[in-house]
GROMACS .gro file of C-alpha atoms in nm:
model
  363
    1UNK     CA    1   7.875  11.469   8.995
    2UNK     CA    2   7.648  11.352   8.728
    3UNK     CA    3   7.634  11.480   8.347
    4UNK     CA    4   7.278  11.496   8.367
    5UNK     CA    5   7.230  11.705   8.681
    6UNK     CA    6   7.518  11.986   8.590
    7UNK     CA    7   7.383  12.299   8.467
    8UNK     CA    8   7.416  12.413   8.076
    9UNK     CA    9   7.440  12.739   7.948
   10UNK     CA   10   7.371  12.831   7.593
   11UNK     CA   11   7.415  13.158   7.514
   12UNK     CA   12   7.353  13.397   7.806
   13UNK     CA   13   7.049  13.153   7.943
   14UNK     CA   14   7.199  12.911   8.181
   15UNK     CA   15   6.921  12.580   8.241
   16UNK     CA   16   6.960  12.412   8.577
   17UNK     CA   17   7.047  12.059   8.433
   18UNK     CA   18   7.021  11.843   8.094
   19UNK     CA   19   6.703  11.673   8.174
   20UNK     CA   20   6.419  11.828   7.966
   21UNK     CA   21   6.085  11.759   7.934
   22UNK     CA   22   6.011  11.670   7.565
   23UNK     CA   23   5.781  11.851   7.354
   24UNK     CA   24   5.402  11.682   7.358
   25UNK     CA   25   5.065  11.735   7.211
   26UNK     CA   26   4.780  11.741   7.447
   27UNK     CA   27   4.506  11.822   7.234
   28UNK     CA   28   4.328  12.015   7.493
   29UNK     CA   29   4.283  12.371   7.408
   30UNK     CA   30   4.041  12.570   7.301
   31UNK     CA   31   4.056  12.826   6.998
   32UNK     CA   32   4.427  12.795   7.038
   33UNK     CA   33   4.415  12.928   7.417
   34UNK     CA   34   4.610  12.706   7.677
   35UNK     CA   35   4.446  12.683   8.009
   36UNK     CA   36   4.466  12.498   8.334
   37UNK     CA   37   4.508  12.147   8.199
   38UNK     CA   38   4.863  12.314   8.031
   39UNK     CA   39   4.921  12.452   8.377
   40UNK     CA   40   4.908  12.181   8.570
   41UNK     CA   41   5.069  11.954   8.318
   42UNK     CA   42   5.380  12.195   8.247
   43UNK     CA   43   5.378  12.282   8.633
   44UNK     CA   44   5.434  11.962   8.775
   45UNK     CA   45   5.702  11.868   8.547
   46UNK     CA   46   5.897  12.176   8.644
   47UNK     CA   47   5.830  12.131   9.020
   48UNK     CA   48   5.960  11.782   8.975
   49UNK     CA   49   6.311  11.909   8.815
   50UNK     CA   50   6.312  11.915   8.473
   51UNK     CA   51   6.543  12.159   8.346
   52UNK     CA   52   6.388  12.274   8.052
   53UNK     CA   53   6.021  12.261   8.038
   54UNK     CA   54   5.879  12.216   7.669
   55UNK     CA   55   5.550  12.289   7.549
   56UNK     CA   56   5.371  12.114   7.279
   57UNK     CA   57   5.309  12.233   6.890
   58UNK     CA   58   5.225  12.573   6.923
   59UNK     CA   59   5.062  12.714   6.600
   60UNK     CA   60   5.165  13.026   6.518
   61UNK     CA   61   4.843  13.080   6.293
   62UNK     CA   62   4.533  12.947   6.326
   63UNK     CA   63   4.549  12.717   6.018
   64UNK     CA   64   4.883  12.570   6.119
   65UNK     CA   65   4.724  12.398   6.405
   66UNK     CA   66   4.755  11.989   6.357
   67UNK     CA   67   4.415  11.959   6.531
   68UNK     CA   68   4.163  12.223   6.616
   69UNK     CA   69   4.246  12.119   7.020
   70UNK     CA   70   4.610  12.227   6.983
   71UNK     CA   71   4.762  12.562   7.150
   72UNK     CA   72   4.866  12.815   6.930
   73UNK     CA   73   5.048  13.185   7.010
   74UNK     CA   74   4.901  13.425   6.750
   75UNK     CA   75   4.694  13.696   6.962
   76UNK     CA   76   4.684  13.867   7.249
   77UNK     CA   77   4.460  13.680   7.436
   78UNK     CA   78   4.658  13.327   7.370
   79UNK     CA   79   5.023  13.508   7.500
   80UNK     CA   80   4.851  13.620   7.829
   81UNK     CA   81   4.761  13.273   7.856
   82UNK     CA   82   5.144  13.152   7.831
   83UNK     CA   83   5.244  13.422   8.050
   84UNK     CA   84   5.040  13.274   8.371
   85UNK     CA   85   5.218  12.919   8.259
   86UNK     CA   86   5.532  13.141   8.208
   87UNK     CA   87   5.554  13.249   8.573
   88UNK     CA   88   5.464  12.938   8.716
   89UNK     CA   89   5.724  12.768   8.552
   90UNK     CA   90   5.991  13.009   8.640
   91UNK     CA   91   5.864  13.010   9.044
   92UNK     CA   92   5.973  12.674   9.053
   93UNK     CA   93   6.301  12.711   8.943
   94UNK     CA   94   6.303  12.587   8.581
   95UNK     CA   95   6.299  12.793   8.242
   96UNK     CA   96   6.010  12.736   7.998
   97UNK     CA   97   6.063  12.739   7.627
   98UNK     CA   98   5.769  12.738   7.371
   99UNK     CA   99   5.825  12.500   7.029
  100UNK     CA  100   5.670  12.717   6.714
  101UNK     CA  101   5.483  12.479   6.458
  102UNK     CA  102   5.273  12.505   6.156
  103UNK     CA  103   5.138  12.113   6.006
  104UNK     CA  104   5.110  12.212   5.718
  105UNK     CA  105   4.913  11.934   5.510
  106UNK     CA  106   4.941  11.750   5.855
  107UNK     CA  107   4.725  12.030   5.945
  108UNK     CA  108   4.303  11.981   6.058
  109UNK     CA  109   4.329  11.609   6.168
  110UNK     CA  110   4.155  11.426   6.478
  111UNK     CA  111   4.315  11.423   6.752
  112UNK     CA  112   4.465  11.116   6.858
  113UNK     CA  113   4.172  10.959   7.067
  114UNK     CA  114   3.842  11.064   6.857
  115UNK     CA  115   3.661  10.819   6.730
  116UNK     CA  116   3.713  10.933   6.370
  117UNK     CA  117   4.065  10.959   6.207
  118UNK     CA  118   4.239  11.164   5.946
  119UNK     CA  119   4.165  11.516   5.852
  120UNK     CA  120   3.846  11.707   6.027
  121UNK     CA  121   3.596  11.844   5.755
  122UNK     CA  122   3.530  12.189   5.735
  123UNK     CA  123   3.153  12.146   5.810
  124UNK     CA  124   3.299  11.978   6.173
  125UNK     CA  125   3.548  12.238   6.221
  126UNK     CA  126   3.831  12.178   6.013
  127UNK     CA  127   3.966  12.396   5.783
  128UNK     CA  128   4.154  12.349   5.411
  129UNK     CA  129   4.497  12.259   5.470
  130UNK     CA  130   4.840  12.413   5.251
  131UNK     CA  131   5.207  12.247   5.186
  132UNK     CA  132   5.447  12.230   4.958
  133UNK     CA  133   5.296  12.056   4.699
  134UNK     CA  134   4.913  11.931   4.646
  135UNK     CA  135   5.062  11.600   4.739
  136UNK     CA  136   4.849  11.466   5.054
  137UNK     CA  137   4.996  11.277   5.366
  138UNK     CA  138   4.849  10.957   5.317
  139UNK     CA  139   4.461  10.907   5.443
  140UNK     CA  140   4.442  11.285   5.478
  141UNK     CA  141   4.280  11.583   5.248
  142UNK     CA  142   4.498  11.717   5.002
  143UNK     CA  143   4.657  12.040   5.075
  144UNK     CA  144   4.694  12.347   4.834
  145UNK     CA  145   4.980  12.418   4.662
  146UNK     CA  146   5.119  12.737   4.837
  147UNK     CA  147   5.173  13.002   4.645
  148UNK     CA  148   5.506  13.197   4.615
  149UNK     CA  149   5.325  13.453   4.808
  150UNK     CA  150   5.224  13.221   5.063
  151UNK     CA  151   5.565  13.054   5.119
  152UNK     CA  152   5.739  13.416   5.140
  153UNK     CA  153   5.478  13.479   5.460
  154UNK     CA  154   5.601  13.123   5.647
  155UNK     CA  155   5.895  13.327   5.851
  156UNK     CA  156   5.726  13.609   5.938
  157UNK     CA  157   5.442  13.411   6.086
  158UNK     CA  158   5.727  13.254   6.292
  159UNK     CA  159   5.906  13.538   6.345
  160UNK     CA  160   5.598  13.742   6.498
  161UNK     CA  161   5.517  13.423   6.716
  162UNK     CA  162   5.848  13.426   6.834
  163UNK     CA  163   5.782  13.850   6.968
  164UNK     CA  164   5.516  13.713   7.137
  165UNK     CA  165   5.678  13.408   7.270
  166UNK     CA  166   5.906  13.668   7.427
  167UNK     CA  167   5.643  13.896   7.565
  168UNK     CA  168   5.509  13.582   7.740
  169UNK     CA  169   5.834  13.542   7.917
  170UNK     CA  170   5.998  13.241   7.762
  171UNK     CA  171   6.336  13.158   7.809
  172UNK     CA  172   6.379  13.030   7.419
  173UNK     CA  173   6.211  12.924   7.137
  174UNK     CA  174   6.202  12.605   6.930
  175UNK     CA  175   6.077  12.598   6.557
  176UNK     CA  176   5.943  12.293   6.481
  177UNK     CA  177   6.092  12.152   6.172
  178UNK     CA  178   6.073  11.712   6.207
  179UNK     CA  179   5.745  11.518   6.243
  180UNK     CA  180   5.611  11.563   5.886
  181UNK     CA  181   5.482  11.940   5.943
  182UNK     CA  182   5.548  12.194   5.732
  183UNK     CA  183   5.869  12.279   5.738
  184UNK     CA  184   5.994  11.910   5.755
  185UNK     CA  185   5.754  11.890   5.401
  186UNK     CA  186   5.922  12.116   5.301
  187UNK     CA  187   6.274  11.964   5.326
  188UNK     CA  188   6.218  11.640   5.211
  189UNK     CA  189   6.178  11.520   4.849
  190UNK     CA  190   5.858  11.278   4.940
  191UNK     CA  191   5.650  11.576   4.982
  192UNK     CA  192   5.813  11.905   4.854
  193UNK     CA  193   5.753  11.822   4.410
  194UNK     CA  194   5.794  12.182   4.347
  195UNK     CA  195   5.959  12.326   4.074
  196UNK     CA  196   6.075  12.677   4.192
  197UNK     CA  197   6.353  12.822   4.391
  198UNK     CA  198   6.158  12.669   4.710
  199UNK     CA  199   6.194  12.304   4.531
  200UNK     CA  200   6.387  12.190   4.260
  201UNK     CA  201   6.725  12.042   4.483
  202UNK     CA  202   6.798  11.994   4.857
  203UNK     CA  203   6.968  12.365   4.840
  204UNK     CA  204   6.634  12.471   4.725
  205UNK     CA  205   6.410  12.262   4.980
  206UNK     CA  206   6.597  12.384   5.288
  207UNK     CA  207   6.526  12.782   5.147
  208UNK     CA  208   6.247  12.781   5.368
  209UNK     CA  209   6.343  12.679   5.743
  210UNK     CA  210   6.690  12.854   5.661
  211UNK     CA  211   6.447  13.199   5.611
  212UNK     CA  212   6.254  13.102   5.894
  213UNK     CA  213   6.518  13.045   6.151
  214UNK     CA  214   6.661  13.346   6.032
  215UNK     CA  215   6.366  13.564   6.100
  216UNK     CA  216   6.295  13.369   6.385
  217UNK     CA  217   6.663  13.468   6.527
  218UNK     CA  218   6.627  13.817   6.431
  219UNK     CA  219   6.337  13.863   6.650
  220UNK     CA  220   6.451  13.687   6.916
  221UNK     CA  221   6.661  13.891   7.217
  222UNK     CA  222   7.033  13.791   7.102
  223UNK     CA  223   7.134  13.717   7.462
  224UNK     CA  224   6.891  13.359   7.454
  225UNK     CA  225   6.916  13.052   7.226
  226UNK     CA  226   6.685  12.953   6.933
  227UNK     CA  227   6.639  12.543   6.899
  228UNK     CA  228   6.559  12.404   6.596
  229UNK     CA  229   6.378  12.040   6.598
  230UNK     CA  230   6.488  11.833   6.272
  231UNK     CA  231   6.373  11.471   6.162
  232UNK     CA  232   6.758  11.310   6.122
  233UNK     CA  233   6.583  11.056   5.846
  234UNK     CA  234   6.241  10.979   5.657
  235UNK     CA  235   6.323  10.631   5.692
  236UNK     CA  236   6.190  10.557   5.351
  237UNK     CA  237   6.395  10.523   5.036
  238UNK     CA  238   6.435  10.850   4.848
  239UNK     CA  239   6.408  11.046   5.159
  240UNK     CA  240   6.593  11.273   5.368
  241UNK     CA  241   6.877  11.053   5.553
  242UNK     CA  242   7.087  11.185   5.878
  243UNK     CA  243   7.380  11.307   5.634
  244UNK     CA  244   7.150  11.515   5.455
  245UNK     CA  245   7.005  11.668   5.754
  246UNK     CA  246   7.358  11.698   5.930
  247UNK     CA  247   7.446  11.932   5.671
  248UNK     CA  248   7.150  12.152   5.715
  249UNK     CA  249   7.163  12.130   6.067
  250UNK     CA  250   7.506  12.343   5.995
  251UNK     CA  251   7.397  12.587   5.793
  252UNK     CA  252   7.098  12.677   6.086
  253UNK     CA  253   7.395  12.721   6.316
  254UNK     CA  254   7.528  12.933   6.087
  255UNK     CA  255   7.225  13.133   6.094
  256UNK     CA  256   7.175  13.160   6.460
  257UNK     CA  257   7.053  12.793   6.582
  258UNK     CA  258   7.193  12.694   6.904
  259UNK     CA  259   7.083  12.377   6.954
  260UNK     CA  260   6.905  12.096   6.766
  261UNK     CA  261   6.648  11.857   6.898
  262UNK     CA  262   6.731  11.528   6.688
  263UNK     CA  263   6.393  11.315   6.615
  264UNK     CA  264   6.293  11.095   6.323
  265UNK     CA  265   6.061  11.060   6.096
  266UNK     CA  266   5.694  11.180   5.968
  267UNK     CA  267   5.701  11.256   5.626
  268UNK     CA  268   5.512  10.936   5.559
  269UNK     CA  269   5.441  10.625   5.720
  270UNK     CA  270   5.749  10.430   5.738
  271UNK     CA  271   5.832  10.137   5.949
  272UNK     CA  272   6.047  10.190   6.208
  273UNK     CA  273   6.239   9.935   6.439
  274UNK     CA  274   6.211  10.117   6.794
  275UNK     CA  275   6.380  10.030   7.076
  276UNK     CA  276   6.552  10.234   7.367
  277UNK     CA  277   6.719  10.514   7.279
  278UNK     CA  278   6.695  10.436   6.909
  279UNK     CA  279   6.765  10.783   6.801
  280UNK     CA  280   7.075  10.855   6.936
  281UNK     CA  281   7.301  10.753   6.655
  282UNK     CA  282   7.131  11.043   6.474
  283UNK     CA  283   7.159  11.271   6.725
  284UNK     CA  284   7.493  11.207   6.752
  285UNK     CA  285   7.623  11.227   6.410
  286UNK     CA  286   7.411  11.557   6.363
  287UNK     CA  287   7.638  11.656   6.683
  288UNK     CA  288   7.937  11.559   6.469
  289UNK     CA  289   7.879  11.734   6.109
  290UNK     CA  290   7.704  12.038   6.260
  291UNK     CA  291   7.983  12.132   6.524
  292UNK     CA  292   7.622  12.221   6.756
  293UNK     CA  293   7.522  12.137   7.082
  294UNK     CA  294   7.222  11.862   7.051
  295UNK     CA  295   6.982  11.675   7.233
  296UNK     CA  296   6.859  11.333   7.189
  297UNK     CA  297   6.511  11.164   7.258
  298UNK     CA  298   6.337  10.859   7.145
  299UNK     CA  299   6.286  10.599   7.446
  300UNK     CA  300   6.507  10.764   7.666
  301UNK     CA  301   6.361  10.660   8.015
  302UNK     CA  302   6.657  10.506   8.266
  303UNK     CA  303   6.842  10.760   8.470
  304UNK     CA  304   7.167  10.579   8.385
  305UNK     CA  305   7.078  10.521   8.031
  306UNK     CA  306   7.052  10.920   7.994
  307UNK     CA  307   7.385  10.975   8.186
  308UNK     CA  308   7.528  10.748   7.959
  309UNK     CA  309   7.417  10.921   7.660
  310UNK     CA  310   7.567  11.233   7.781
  311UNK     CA  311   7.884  11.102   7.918
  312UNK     CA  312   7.966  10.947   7.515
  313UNK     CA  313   7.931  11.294   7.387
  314UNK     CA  314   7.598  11.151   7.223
  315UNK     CA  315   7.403  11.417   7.305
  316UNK     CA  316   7.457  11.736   7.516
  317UNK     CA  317   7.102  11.735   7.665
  318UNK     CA  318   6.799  11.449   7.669
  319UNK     CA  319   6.462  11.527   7.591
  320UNK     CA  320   6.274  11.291   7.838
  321UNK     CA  321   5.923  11.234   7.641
  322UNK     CA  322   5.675  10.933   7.741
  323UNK     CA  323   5.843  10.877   8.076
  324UNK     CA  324   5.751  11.223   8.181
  325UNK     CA  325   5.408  11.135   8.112
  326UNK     CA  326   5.424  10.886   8.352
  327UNK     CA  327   5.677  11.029   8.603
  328UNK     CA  328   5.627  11.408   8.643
  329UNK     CA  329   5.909  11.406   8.895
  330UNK     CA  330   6.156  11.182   8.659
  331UNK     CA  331   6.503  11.403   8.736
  332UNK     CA  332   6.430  11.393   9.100
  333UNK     CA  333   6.423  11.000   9.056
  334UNK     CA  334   6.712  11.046   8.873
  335UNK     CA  335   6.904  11.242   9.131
  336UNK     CA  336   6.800  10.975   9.369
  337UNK     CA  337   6.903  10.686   9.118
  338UNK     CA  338   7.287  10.885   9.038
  339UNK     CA  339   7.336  10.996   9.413
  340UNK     CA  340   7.341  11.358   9.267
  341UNK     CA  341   7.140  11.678   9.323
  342UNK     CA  342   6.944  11.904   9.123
  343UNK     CA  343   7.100  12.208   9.070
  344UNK     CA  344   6.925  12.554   9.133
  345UNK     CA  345   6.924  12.878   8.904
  346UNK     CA  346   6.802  13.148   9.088
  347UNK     CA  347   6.467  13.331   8.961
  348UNK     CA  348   6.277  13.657   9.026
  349UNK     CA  349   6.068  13.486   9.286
  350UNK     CA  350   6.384  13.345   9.468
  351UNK     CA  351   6.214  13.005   9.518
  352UNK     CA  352   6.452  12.796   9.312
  353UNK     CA  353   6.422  12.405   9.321
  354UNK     CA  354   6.106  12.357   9.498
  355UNK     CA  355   6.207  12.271   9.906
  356UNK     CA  356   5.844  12.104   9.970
  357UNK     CA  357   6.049  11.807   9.740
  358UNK     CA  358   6.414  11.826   9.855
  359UNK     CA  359   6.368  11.482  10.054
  360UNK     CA  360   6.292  11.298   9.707
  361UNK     CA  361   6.668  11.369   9.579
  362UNK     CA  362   6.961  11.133   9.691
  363UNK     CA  363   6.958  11.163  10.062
   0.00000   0.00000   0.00000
């Protein structure tokens, strides 16, 4: 039996295997709304086995979107939307779980294939973008300063995302705190300069995704899990480095996390050696200090390289990212490749791990 294909359970919510897909933008929606594109994107990858089926950056209010393409979940019409994704997801046998964002001064940019770059004027658009400090990502607007006011509204925004995210049907939630987006800002000295209690030391700059994963938790059903993404380093001097982030990492745990999805960077424009599976050593070590379950991505794209990963207590999950993108059915290779199976969790619709597919496992 492989590490990869055995089932995990966290919490009361048992996923079918440790292959997930990883969390990407698309850029395709409209006024926040997901639509068939997201259907048929998310769909495929949980008809070809992935475990845990991720969506992208999902705003949860209109402003927090990084580009005015991206999903978000903060009306009615937008969670009715998720729900039809929702049930597709589960009839093929996976479970679905939505990652809650706001970009923050990362917020109102291009998206990645426009001819123009950087942050979308207002008269195109756009909209005026917030963070922790009037300190600007570089080649973007600069953001307002948010007000005390502002910053005390961050977890609720989250929080009533999350009751939505649940009336949608999702198995869990992720809040999105890595990549440079608001929360991350918020956490890391190279773009939080403030001078109050939301500010002025790393107990102060992690006040704000402690609050939010706290509200988050609290209005989330206490039999599922709440993930929390974190950026394990800036990789720039003077930023946040895996230690640092380790330690909060532990105090979300404390507060309800149940898992952490270990990336990298963001904050600013660093450079940054890559190579496969180059972000393992940080999800490990966040593994270590923590005491939580983990997962790792970053390059991860050989069956036996993600086995691997599991089997050194690395990681206790992989979030499979660019190789999804070009393999919808990756864990079925990967049963193929480990002479395993894909497990099945049964669902309301009693279809399981689709049967029109069974032939593409290791037989």
């Amino acid at each position: 039996m492989s590490l990869l294909l055995e089932p995990i359970t966290l919490r009361d919510l048992t996923l079918p295997n440790r292959a997930w897909l990883a969390p990407m933008c698309g850029y395709s929606a409209d006024d926040g709304l997901p639509n068939d594109w997201h259907l048929v994107h998310l769909g495929a990858r949980a008809a070809g086995g992935f475990g845990l089926v991720m969506t992208e950056a999902t705003a949860v209010v209109p402003e927090g979107r990084i580009s005015p393409q991206d999903t978000g979940i903060w009306n009615d019409e937008q969670t009715a939307g998720w729900k039809r994704i929702v049930d597709f997801v589960h009839a093929r046998g996976a479970r679905i779980g939505i990652q809650l964002a706001h970009a923050g001064r990362k917020a109102s940019t291009f998206r990645p294939w426009a001819p123009e770059q950087g942050s979308v004027p207002v008269a195109d658009g756009g909209w005026p973008t917030v963070g922790p400090s009037a300190h600007p990502y570089p080649g973007f607007a600069t953001p307002a300063e948010m007000t005390a006011e502002q910053v005390a509204d961050v977890p609720e925004h989250f929080a009533a995302a999350a009751r939505r995210a649940r009336e949608a049907g999702f198995d869990t939630v992720e809040v999105h705190a890595a990549h440079g987006y608001l929360l991350h800002q918020f956490l890391s000295p190279l773009a939080n300069l403030r001078a109050d209690g939301y500010g002025e030391s790393a107990e102060a700059r992690s006040r704000l995704v402690e609050e939010t994963v706290g509200a988050v938790r609290s209005a989330w059903p206490d039999e599922l899990p709440v993930l929390v993404r974190l950026s394990a380093t800036d990789w720039l001097d003077g930023g946040l480095e895996v230690d640092d982030v380790a330690s909060v990492a532990g105090r979300l745990g404390t507060l309800g996390a149940d898992l952490v999805d270990v990336s990298t960077g963001g904050v600013a424009p660093a450079h940054i050696t890559v190579g496969p599976g180059y972000q393992v050593p940080h999800a490990r070590r966040v593994r270590e200090v923590s005491g939580l379950p983990v997962s790792a991505v970053g390059l991860i794209s050989e069956p036996v390289q993600a086995e691997q990963i599991l089997v050194e207590g690395s990681a206790d999950a992989v979030m499979i990212g660019r190789e999804a993108l070009r393999d919808p059915h990756w864990p079925l290779r990967a049963a193929h490749t480990l002479r395993d199976k894909i497990g099945t969790v049964p669902v309301d619709a009693g279809v399981g791990v689709q049967p029109q597919y069974s032939r593409a496992q290791w037989r």
